[in-house]
């Protein structure tokens, strides 16, 4: 936030000012001799031909100034400490003034816009990097603190064979980035480490179609490891069946560019079927058993028809909008049902006429 930005600026200002004062102190103890003849040259080479460029001689006032600089004593440790304390007090006063200014509504909005715009430029990123680098160099392992907050995890992408998660860890002391440890667990209960991509802040776990995984993460640095995040349960997508739909256990479904069909295997000898379909919901079952009760479909449909073939109930729904491209095909029958990996579908599905 704004406080972190001001702290970075303060640390950088103090460090640069201290280095600058030290450089000036060292240079003041060694006066410049530019413009004066070198003593070694004049004593060992008396017959050397003088240069055609005439050296400019220093005035008596300049010589006196150089002598005063040479005689000036170096700054003591107490003097440097007093200067450092003064700079800290001034920076704290400036910090308080800025915080008060941010409390003013119209002025706070303006400063917030300036800070937001400055964070998008390369100079801000370079300054933040320099401050963090300076803290690590000067403080070593003390520039880090043991992580106390678990990283946030969310599912970024799912396929039939992989689950990719996004892992974002809170930056530690002085904005230093901590290492992230990511693990996954299948049904057997054994945690397996995953490879973490620090650039993309992602980790990918291999799995099988329709399988579920638990994924957790934690931050770690030289001061220790933080707490684990709550396990995130993610399920891989289903592999499309031979009819470009999905097998969902108690039922299956298939699709063409114009229609989507729900297939349910009925108990032996039962034909007392009840089917009711609307534009957005589907109800199906027997007189005493309900398979679906007002289940919401993924997308609106048109006309509906059903039939029983060899003890199998087939409910065919016409798509309100036909799908002819891979990205437009249905990936599930119901809005809350398991999804199918449409990337495994062909570019174009066979239509009713061609099938």
mmCIF file of C-alpha atoms in Angstrom:
data_model
loop_
_atom_site.group_PDB
_atom_site.id
_atom_site.type_symbol
_atom_site.label_atom_id
_atom_site.label_comp_id
_atom_site.label_asym_id
_atom_site.label_seq_id
_atom_site.Cartn_x
_atom_site.Cartn_y
_atom_site.Cartn_z
ATOM 1 C CA UNK A 1 0.000 0.000 0.000
ATOM 2 C CA UNK A 2 0.987 3.635 0.380
ATOM 3 C CA UNK A 3 2.780 2.908 3.668
ATOM 4 C CA UNK A 4 4.981 0.269 2.037
ATOM 5 C CA UNK A 5 5.843 2.624 -0.806
ATOM 6 C CA UNK A 6 6.854 5.390 1.595
ATOM 7 C CA UNK A 7 8.938 2.940 3.645
ATOM 8 C CA UNK A 8 10.782 1.843 0.513
ATOM 9 C CA UNK A 9 11.494 5.461 -0.404
ATOM 10 C CA UNK A 10 12.678 6.216 3.129
ATOM 11 C CA UNK A 11 15.068 3.255 3.249
ATOM 12 C CA UNK A 12 16.476 4.087 -0.171
ATOM 13 C CA UNK A 13 16.891 7.759 0.744
ATOM 14 C CA UNK A 14 18.696 6.993 3.987
ATOM 15 C CA UNK A 15 21.035 4.507 2.335
ATOM 16 C CA UNK A 16 21.907 6.769 -0.580
ATOM 17 C CA UNK A 17 22.410 9.790 1.684
ATOM 18 C CA UNK A 18 24.693 7.815 4.011
ATOM 19 C CA UNK A 19 26.776 6.542 1.097
ATOM 20 C CA UNK A 20 26.953 10.052 -0.378
ATOM 21 C CA UNK A 21 28.120 11.562 2.915
ATOM 22 C CA UNK A 22 30.783 8.886 3.285
ATOM 23 C CA UNK A 23 32.034 9.565 -0.231
ATOM 24 C CA UNK A 24 32.257 13.290 0.409
ATOM 25 C CA UNK A 25 34.146 12.710 3.659
ATOM 26 C CA UNK A 26 36.733 10.505 1.964
ATOM 27 C CA UNK A 27 37.175 12.912 -0.919
ATOM 28 C CA UNK A 28 37.628 15.859 1.467
ATOM 29 C CA UNK A 29 40.634 14.156 3.091
ATOM 30 C CA UNK A 30 42.473 13.898 -0.258
ATOM 31 C CA UNK A 31 42.708 17.297 -1.999
ATOM 32 C CA UNK A 32 42.716 17.416 -5.744
ATOM 33 C CA UNK A 33 46.075 17.998 -7.455
ATOM 34 C CA UNK A 34 44.710 18.677 -10.924
ATOM 35 C CA UNK A 35 46.608 21.595 -12.415
ATOM 36 C CA UNK A 36 49.709 21.147 -10.167
ATOM 37 C CA UNK A 37 52.965 19.645 -11.425
ATOM 38 C CA UNK A 38 53.577 16.076 -10.243
ATOM 39 C CA UNK A 39 56.533 16.053 -7.827
ATOM 40 C CA UNK A 40 57.901 12.758 -9.062
ATOM 41 C CA UNK A 41 57.941 14.007 -12.612
ATOM 42 C CA UNK A 42 59.724 17.293 -11.790
ATOM 43 C CA UNK A 43 62.438 15.650 -9.664
ATOM 44 C CA UNK A 44 63.304 12.607 -11.784
ATOM 45 C CA UNK A 45 62.979 14.134 -15.222
ATOM 46 C CA UNK A 46 64.475 17.623 -15.096
ATOM 47 C CA UNK A 47 65.449 17.662 -18.786
ATOM 48 C CA UNK A 48 62.081 16.505 -20.148
ATOM 49 C CA UNK A 49 60.720 18.688 -22.919
ATOM 50 C CA UNK A 50 57.721 20.619 -21.595
ATOM 51 C CA UNK A 51 54.323 20.013 -23.163
ATOM 52 C CA UNK A 52 52.999 22.499 -25.683
ATOM 53 C CA UNK A 53 49.788 22.816 -23.584
ATOM 54 C CA UNK A 54 50.306 25.307 -20.804
ATOM 55 C CA UNK A 55 49.050 24.144 -17.395
ATOM 56 C CA UNK A 56 46.726 26.563 -15.651
ATOM 57 C CA UNK A 57 48.136 27.580 -12.268
ATOM 58 C CA UNK A 58 45.878 27.714 -9.216
ATOM 59 C CA UNK A 59 45.212 31.022 -7.586
ATOM 60 C CA UNK A 60 46.320 31.624 -3.963
ATOM 61 C CA UNK A 61 42.657 31.427 -2.855
ATOM 62 C CA UNK A 62 42.223 28.018 -4.489
ATOM 63 C CA UNK A 63 45.431 26.728 -2.897
ATOM 64 C CA UNK A 64 44.209 27.953 0.496
ATOM 65 C CA UNK A 65 40.852 26.209 0.009
ATOM 66 C CA UNK A 66 42.576 22.924 -0.838
ATOM 67 C CA UNK A 67 44.750 23.251 2.227
ATOM 68 C CA UNK A 68 41.671 23.809 4.420
ATOM 69 C CA UNK A 69 40.011 20.713 2.961
ATOM 70 C CA UNK A 70 43.133 18.671 3.636
ATOM 71 C CA UNK A 71 43.299 19.863 7.235
ATOM 72 C CA UNK A 72 39.600 19.276 7.917
ATOM 73 C CA UNK A 73 39.118 16.308 10.280
ATOM 74 C CA UNK A 74 36.979 13.360 9.180
ATOM 75 C CA UNK A 75 33.428 13.108 10.520
ATOM 76 C CA UNK A 76 33.205 11.105 13.726
ATOM 77 C CA UNK A 77 30.787 8.270 14.337
ATOM 78 C CA UNK A 78 28.669 10.414 16.662
ATOM 79 C CA UNK A 79 28.344 13.100 13.994
ATOM 80 C CA UNK A 80 27.206 10.581 11.404
ATOM 81 C CA UNK A 81 24.772 9.060 13.895
ATOM 82 C CA UNK A 82 23.322 12.467 14.697
ATOM 83 C CA UNK A 83 22.882 13.179 10.985
ATOM 84 C CA UNK A 84 21.173 9.829 10.494
ATOM 85 C CA UNK A 85 18.805 10.484 13.389
ATOM 86 C CA UNK A 86 17.941 13.894 11.974
ATOM 87 C CA UNK A 87 17.157 12.372 8.573
ATOM 88 C CA UNK A 88 14.939 9.715 10.168
ATOM 89 C CA UNK A 89 12.985 12.362 12.093
ATOM 90 C CA UNK A 90 12.493 14.432 8.926
ATOM 91 C CA UNK A 91 11.305 11.409 6.948
ATOM 92 C CA UNK A 92 8.889 10.436 9.715
ATOM 93 C CA UNK A 93 7.475 13.949 9.732
ATOM 94 C CA UNK A 94 7.040 13.801 5.958
ATOM 95 C CA UNK A 95 5.358 10.414 6.290
ATOM 96 C CA UNK A 96 2.884 11.764 8.860
ATOM 97 C CA UNK A 97 2.166 14.782 6.649
ATOM 98 C CA UNK A 98 1.459 12.561 3.653
ATOM 99 C CA UNK A 99 -0.821 10.323 5.723
ATOM 100 C CA UNK A 100 -2.763 13.375 6.894
ATOM 101 C CA UNK A 101 -3.033 14.593 3.302
ATOM 102 C CA UNK A 102 -4.436 11.231 2.255
ATOM 103 C CA UNK A 103 -7.258 11.665 4.789
ATOM 104 C CA UNK A 104 -8.496 14.702 2.868
ATOM 105 C CA UNK A 105 -11.047 13.292 0.377
ATOM 106 C CA UNK A 106 -10.270 15.304 -2.753
ATOM 107 C CA UNK A 107 -6.522 15.375 -2.123
ATOM 108 C CA UNK A 108 -6.436 11.683 -1.186
ATOM 109 C CA UNK A 109 -8.093 10.704 -4.478
ATOM 110 C CA UNK A 110 -5.576 12.725 -6.429
ATOM 111 C CA UNK A 111 -2.585 11.229 -4.629
ATOM 112 C CA UNK A 112 -4.018 7.737 -5.023
ATOM 113 C CA UNK A 113 -4.203 8.242 -8.786
ATOM 114 C CA UNK A 114 -0.606 9.462 -8.852
ATOM 115 C CA UNK A 115 0.598 6.453 -6.846
ATOM 116 C CA UNK A 116 -1.411 4.080 -9.037
ATOM 117 C CA UNK A 117 0.041 5.543 -12.218
ATOM 118 C CA UNK A 118 3.580 5.511 -10.820
ATOM 119 C CA UNK A 119 3.314 1.787 -10.102
ATOM 120 C CA UNK A 120 2.878 1.078 -13.815
ATOM 121 C CA UNK A 121 6.181 2.573 -14.877
ATOM 122 C CA UNK A 122 9.636 0.990 -15.066
ATOM 123 C CA UNK A 123 11.162 3.512 -12.643
ATOM 124 C CA UNK A 124 8.865 2.381 -9.837
ATOM 125 C CA UNK A 125 9.689 -1.283 -10.459
ATOM 126 C CA UNK A 126 13.407 -0.471 -10.567
ATOM 127 C CA UNK A 127 13.175 1.475 -7.295
ATOM 128 C CA UNK A 128 11.306 -1.342 -5.548
ATOM 129 C CA UNK A 129 13.878 -3.868 -6.769
ATOM 130 C CA UNK A 130 16.765 -1.709 -5.535
ATOM 131 C CA UNK A 131 15.165 -1.297 -2.109
ATOM 132 C CA UNK A 132 14.602 -5.021 -1.723
ATOM 133 C CA UNK A 133 18.098 -5.801 -2.941
ATOM 134 C CA UNK A 134 19.588 -3.278 -0.532
ATOM 135 C CA UNK A 135 17.653 -4.790 2.381
ATOM 136 C CA UNK A 136 18.846 -8.302 1.531
ATOM 137 C CA UNK A 137 22.478 -7.221 1.148
ATOM 138 C CA UNK A 138 22.649 -5.138 4.312
ATOM 139 C CA UNK A 139 20.476 -7.285 6.605
ATOM 140 C CA UNK A 140 21.056 -10.796 5.260
ATOM 141 C CA UNK A 141 18.668 -13.340 6.741
ATOM 142 C CA UNK A 142 17.193 -10.649 9.017
ATOM 143 C CA UNK A 143 15.591 -9.124 5.914
ATOM 144 C CA UNK A 144 13.149 -12.047 6.008
ATOM 145 C CA UNK A 145 10.486 -13.026 8.494
ATOM 146 C CA UNK A 146 8.899 -16.415 8.951
ATOM 147 C CA UNK A 147 5.703 -16.478 6.831
ATOM 148 C CA UNK A 148 2.548 -16.305 8.892
ATOM 149 C CA UNK A 149 -0.110 -16.251 6.148
ATOM 150 C CA UNK A 150 -0.871 -19.186 3.879
ATOM 151 C CA UNK A 151 -0.903 -18.571 0.095
ATOM 152 C CA UNK A 152 -4.176 -18.254 -1.795
ATOM 153 C CA UNK A 153 -4.975 -21.037 -4.286
ATOM 154 C CA UNK A 154 -7.522 -21.120 -7.103
ATOM 155 C CA UNK A 155 -8.066 -23.303 -10.155
ATOM 156 C CA UNK A 156 -6.739 -21.644 -13.307
ATOM 157 C CA UNK A 157 -7.296 -24.319 -15.952
ATOM 158 C CA UNK A 158 -8.625 -27.883 -16.067
ATOM 159 C CA UNK A 159 -8.345 -30.559 -18.716
ATOM 160 C CA UNK A 160 -9.052 -34.296 -18.754
ATOM 161 C CA UNK A 161 -5.482 -35.085 -17.695
ATOM 162 C CA UNK A 162 -4.167 -32.010 -15.825
ATOM 163 C CA UNK A 163 -5.236 -29.434 -13.239
ATOM 164 C CA UNK A 164 -3.422 -26.084 -13.208
ATOM 165 C CA UNK A 165 -3.729 -23.871 -10.135
ATOM 166 C CA UNK A 166 -2.755 -20.281 -9.450
ATOM 167 C CA UNK A 167 -0.849 -19.784 -6.188
ATOM 168 C CA UNK A 168 -0.363 -16.259 -4.857
ATOM 169 C CA UNK A 169 1.718 -15.787 -1.703
ATOM 170 C CA UNK A 170 1.812 -12.600 0.356
ATOM 171 C CA UNK A 171 5.162 -10.833 0.106
ATOM 172 C CA UNK A 172 7.243 -10.976 3.242
ATOM 173 C CA UNK A 173 9.400 -8.468 5.047
ATOM 174 C CA UNK A 174 10.594 -5.530 2.888
ATOM 175 C CA UNK A 175 8.529 -6.959 0.050
ATOM 176 C CA UNK A 176 10.811 -9.967 -0.455
ATOM 177 C CA UNK A 177 9.227 -12.884 -2.305
ATOM 178 C CA UNK A 178 9.223 -16.176 -0.407
ATOM 179 C CA UNK A 179 9.576 -19.625 -1.922
ATOM 180 C CA UNK A 180 6.301 -21.496 -2.463
ATOM 181 C CA UNK A 181 5.815 -25.206 -1.813
ATOM 182 C CA UNK A 182 2.843 -26.857 -3.551
ATOM 183 C CA UNK A 183 1.624 -30.418 -2.977
ATOM 184 C CA UNK A 184 -1.236 -32.534 -4.314
ATOM 185 C CA UNK A 185 -3.006 -35.556 -2.870
ATOM 186 C CA UNK A 186 -5.127 -38.210 -4.560
ATOM 187 C CA UNK A 187 -7.520 -40.632 -2.900
ATOM 188 C CA UNK A 188 -4.660 -42.653 -1.377
ATOM 189 C CA UNK A 189 -3.851 -39.790 1.010
ATOM 190 C CA UNK A 190 -0.145 -39.366 0.142
ATOM 191 C CA UNK A 191 0.974 -35.794 -0.544
ATOM 192 C CA UNK A 192 3.150 -35.368 -3.654
ATOM 193 C CA UNK A 193 5.201 -32.212 -4.337
ATOM 194 C CA UNK A 194 4.464 -30.234 -7.506
ATOM 195 C CA UNK A 195 6.759 -28.040 -9.580
ATOM 196 C CA UNK A 196 6.026 -24.362 -8.892
ATOM 197 C CA UNK A 197 6.522 -21.812 -11.684
ATOM 198 C CA UNK A 198 7.610 -18.656 -9.860
ATOM 199 C CA UNK A 199 7.244 -16.507 -13.008
ATOM 200 C CA UNK A 200 3.660 -17.494 -13.776
ATOM 201 C CA UNK A 201 2.844 -18.317 -10.115
ATOM 202 C CA UNK A 202 1.277 -21.605 -11.212
ATOM 203 C CA UNK A 203 1.609 -25.327 -10.527
ATOM 204 C CA UNK A 204 0.259 -28.207 -12.628
ATOM 205 C CA UNK A 205 -0.812 -31.641 -11.358
ATOM 206 C CA UNK A 206 -1.258 -34.674 -13.605
ATOM 207 C CA UNK A 207 -4.399 -36.744 -13.089
ATOM 208 C CA UNK A 208 -6.953 -38.949 -14.848
ATOM 209 C CA UNK A 209 -10.318 -37.944 -16.404
ATOM 210 C CA UNK A 210 -12.926 -37.191 -13.754
ATOM 211 C CA UNK A 211 -10.529 -37.716 -10.821
ATOM 212 C CA UNK A 212 -10.430 -35.361 -7.831
ATOM 213 C CA UNK A 213 -7.310 -33.950 -6.194
ATOM 214 C CA UNK A 214 -6.571 -32.004 -3.022
ATOM 215 C CA UNK A 215 -3.977 -29.251 -3.517
ATOM 216 C CA UNK A 216 -2.319 -27.191 -0.792
ATOM 217 C CA UNK A 217 0.541 -24.675 -0.591
ATOM 218 C CA UNK A 218 2.680 -22.787 1.900
ATOM 219 C CA UNK A 219 5.420 -20.142 1.824
ATOM 220 C CA UNK A 220 8.988 -20.734 2.999
ATOM 221 C CA UNK A 221 12.260 -18.798 3.373
ATOM 222 C CA UNK A 222 15.498 -18.882 5.397
ATOM 223 C CA UNK A 223 13.573 -18.133 8.604
ATOM 224 C CA UNK A 224 11.250 -21.129 8.294
ATOM 225 C CA UNK A 225 8.057 -22.371 6.633
ATOM 226 C CA UNK A 226 4.587 -20.906 7.102
ATOM 227 C CA UNK A 227 1.255 -22.657 7.621
ATOM 228 C CA UNK A 228 -0.367 -24.806 4.950
ATOM 229 C CA UNK A 229 -3.369 -23.441 3.127
ATOM 230 C CA UNK A 230 -6.700 -25.224 3.349
ATOM 231 C CA UNK A 231 -6.763 -28.080 0.794
ATOM 232 C CA UNK A 232 -8.396 -27.032 -2.475
ATOM 233 C CA UNK A 233 -10.431 -29.830 -4.045
ATOM 234 C CA UNK A 234 -10.383 -29.814 -7.834
ATOM 235 C CA UNK A 235 -11.848 -32.309 -10.282
ATOM 236 C CA UNK A 236 -10.448 -33.012 -13.728
ATOM 237 C CA UNK A 237 -12.705 -32.770 -16.770
ATOM 238 C CA UNK A 238 -14.326 -35.829 -18.286
ATOM 239 C CA UNK A 239 -13.170 -37.407 -21.504
ATOM 240 C CA UNK A 240 -15.829 -37.163 -24.238
ATOM 241 C CA UNK A 241 -17.589 -40.399 -25.087
ATOM 242 C CA UNK A 242 -18.065 -41.802 -28.573
ATOM 243 C CA UNK A 243 -21.116 -39.578 -29.103
ATOM 244 C CA UNK A 244 -19.284 -36.330 -28.194
ATOM 245 C CA UNK A 245 -20.984 -36.095 -24.837
ATOM 246 C CA UNK A 246 -20.210 -37.394 -21.364
ATOM 247 C CA UNK A 247 -20.772 -40.441 -19.168
ATOM 248 C CA UNK A 248 -21.985 -39.266 -15.754
ATOM 249 C CA UNK A 249 -22.649 -42.535 -13.940
ATOM 250 C CA UNK A 250 -26.444 -42.752 -13.586
ATOM 251 C CA UNK A 251 -26.967 -41.236 -17.025
ATOM 252 C CA UNK A 252 -25.057 -40.184 -20.107
ATOM 253 C CA UNK A 253 -25.600 -37.579 -22.769
ATOM 254 C CA UNK A 254 -24.635 -37.054 -26.382
ATOM 255 C CA UNK A 255 -24.817 -34.165 -28.811
ATOM 256 C CA UNK A 256 -24.887 -33.123 -32.436
ATOM 257 C CA UNK A 257 -24.716 -29.560 -33.772
ATOM 258 C CA UNK A 258 -28.550 -29.380 -33.603
ATOM 259 C CA UNK A 259 -29.554 -31.563 -30.634
ATOM 260 C CA UNK A 260 -28.519 -32.846 -27.208
ATOM 261 C CA UNK A 261 -29.786 -36.198 -25.923
ATOM 262 C CA UNK A 262 -30.048 -37.530 -22.372
ATOM 263 C CA UNK A 263 -29.749 -41.329 -22.085
ATOM 264 C CA UNK A 264 -31.035 -43.186 -18.965
ATOM 265 C CA UNK A 265 -31.102 -46.950 -18.506
ATOM 266 C CA UNK A 266 -34.439 -47.975 -16.989
ATOM 267 C CA UNK A 267 -35.022 -50.829 -14.519
ATOM 268 C CA UNK A 268 -36.069 -54.080 -16.165
ATOM 269 C CA UNK A 269 -39.743 -54.062 -17.170
ATOM 270 C CA UNK A 270 -40.431 -50.440 -16.169
ATOM 271 C CA UNK A 271 -42.120 -48.214 -18.735
ATOM 272 C CA UNK A 272 -44.132 -45.835 -16.509
ATOM 273 C CA UNK A 273 -41.975 -42.873 -17.492
ATOM 274 C CA UNK A 274 -42.698 -39.220 -16.641
ATOM 275 C CA UNK A 275 -40.892 -36.568 -18.721
ATOM 276 C CA UNK A 276 -41.426 -32.803 -18.590
ATOM 277 C CA UNK A 277 -39.133 -30.410 -20.421
ATOM 278 C CA UNK A 278 -39.240 -26.628 -20.551
ATOM 279 C CA UNK A 279 -36.979 -24.156 -22.255
ATOM 280 C CA UNK A 280 -34.500 -24.163 -19.354
ATOM 281 C CA UNK A 281 -35.277 -27.200 -17.131
ATOM 282 C CA UNK A 282 -35.740 -30.954 -17.422
ATOM 283 C CA UNK A 283 -37.756 -33.310 -15.209
ATOM 284 C CA UNK A 284 -37.595 -37.061 -15.780
ATOM 285 C CA UNK A 285 -38.266 -40.247 -13.824
ATOM 286 C CA UNK A 286 -40.688 -43.019 -13.090
ATOM 287 C CA UNK A 287 -43.966 -42.594 -11.278
ATOM 288 C CA UNK A 288 -42.365 -43.436 -7.944
ATOM 289 C CA UNK A 289 -38.723 -42.478 -8.663
ATOM 290 C CA UNK A 290 -37.429 -39.104 -9.916
ATOM 291 C CA UNK A 291 -34.238 -39.007 -11.959
ATOM 292 C CA UNK A 292 -34.222 -35.210 -12.428
ATOM 293 C CA UNK A 293 -36.597 -32.774 -10.772
ATOM 294 C CA UNK A 294 -36.475 -29.405 -12.494
ATOM 295 C CA UNK A 295 -32.758 -29.649 -13.245
ATOM 296 C CA UNK A 296 -31.536 -26.518 -14.985
ATOM 297 C CA UNK A 297 -30.053 -27.125 -18.429
ATOM 298 C CA UNK A 298 -26.801 -25.547 -19.505
ATOM 299 C CA UNK A 299 -28.472 -23.489 -22.258
ATOM 300 C CA UNK A 300 -32.006 -22.899 -23.492
ATOM 301 C CA UNK A 301 -33.578 -25.587 -25.696
ATOM 302 C CA UNK A 302 -36.517 -25.782 -28.056
ATOM 303 C CA UNK A 303 -38.716 -28.761 -28.812
ATOM 304 C CA UNK A 304 -38.291 -31.946 -26.724
ATOM 305 C CA UNK A 305 -39.203 -35.571 -27.522
ATOM 306 C CA UNK A 306 -38.522 -38.888 -25.830
ATOM 307 C CA UNK A 307 -38.685 -42.624 -26.570
ATOM 308 C CA UNK A 308 -37.811 -45.967 -24.971
ATOM 309 C CA UNK A 309 -35.474 -48.187 -26.981
ATOM 310 C CA UNK A 310 -34.496 -51.599 -25.550
ATOM 311 C CA UNK A 311 -35.143 -50.489 -21.981
ATOM 312 C CA UNK A 312 -33.261 -47.186 -22.407
ATOM 313 C CA UNK A 313 -34.976 -43.799 -22.066
ATOM 314 C CA UNK A 314 -33.708 -41.304 -24.655
ATOM 315 C CA UNK A 315 -34.772 -37.650 -24.251
ATOM 316 C CA UNK A 316 -33.795 -35.520 -27.252
ATOM 317 C CA UNK A 317 -33.759 -31.735 -26.891
ATOM 318 C CA UNK A 318 -33.272 -29.346 -29.786
ATOM 319 C CA UNK A 319 -30.654 -26.685 -29.165
ATOM 320 C CA UNK A 320 -32.049 -23.178 -29.312
ATOM 321 C CA UNK A 321 -28.797 -22.098 -30.965
ATOM 322 C CA UNK A 322 -27.032 -24.778 -33.050
ATOM 323 C CA UNK A 323 -23.302 -25.207 -32.418
ATOM 324 C CA UNK A 324 -20.940 -25.698 -35.343
ATOM 325 C CA UNK A 325 -17.597 -24.716 -33.775
ATOM 326 C CA UNK A 326 -15.618 -26.528 -31.109
ATOM 327 C CA UNK A 327 -15.718 -23.591 -28.721
ATOM 328 C CA UNK A 328 -19.532 -23.429 -28.936
ATOM 329 C CA UNK A 329 -20.330 -27.091 -28.194
ATOM 330 C CA UNK A 330 -21.930 -28.033 -24.891
ATOM 331 C CA UNK A 331 -19.438 -29.158 -22.235
ATOM 332 C CA UNK A 332 -22.134 -30.487 -19.868
ATOM 333 C CA UNK A 333 -25.841 -31.231 -19.958
ATOM 334 C CA UNK A 334 -26.886 -29.490 -16.752
ATOM 335 C CA UNK A 335 -25.575 -26.216 -15.387
ATOM 336 C CA UNK A 336 -24.181 -27.920 -12.270
ATOM 337 C CA UNK A 337 -23.120 -31.191 -13.892
ATOM 338 C CA UNK A 338 -19.610 -32.534 -14.554
ATOM 339 C CA UNK A 339 -17.852 -30.913 -17.495
ATOM 340 C CA UNK A 340 -16.353 -32.527 -20.581
ATOM 341 C CA UNK A 341 -13.023 -31.466 -22.070
ATOM 342 C CA UNK A 342 -14.238 -29.868 -25.325
ATOM 343 C CA UNK A 343 -10.637 -29.514 -26.519
ATOM 344 C CA UNK A 344 -10.781 -33.253 -27.289
ATOM 345 C CA UNK A 345 -13.837 -32.866 -29.537
ATOM 346 C CA UNK A 346 -13.430 -32.705 -33.320
ATOM 347 C CA UNK A 347 -13.563 -29.341 -35.038
ATOM 348 C CA UNK A 348 -17.028 -30.108 -36.404
ATOM 349 C CA UNK A 349 -19.576 -32.619 -35.113
ATOM 350 C CA UNK A 350 -21.556 -34.885 -37.430
ATOM 351 C CA UNK A 351 -25.073 -33.525 -37.888
ATOM 352 C CA UNK A 352 -28.326 -35.492 -37.792
ATOM 353 C CA UNK A 353 -28.518 -35.599 -41.568
ATOM 354 C CA UNK A 354 -25.004 -37.007 -41.935
ATOM 355 C CA UNK A 355 -25.420 -39.418 -38.981
#
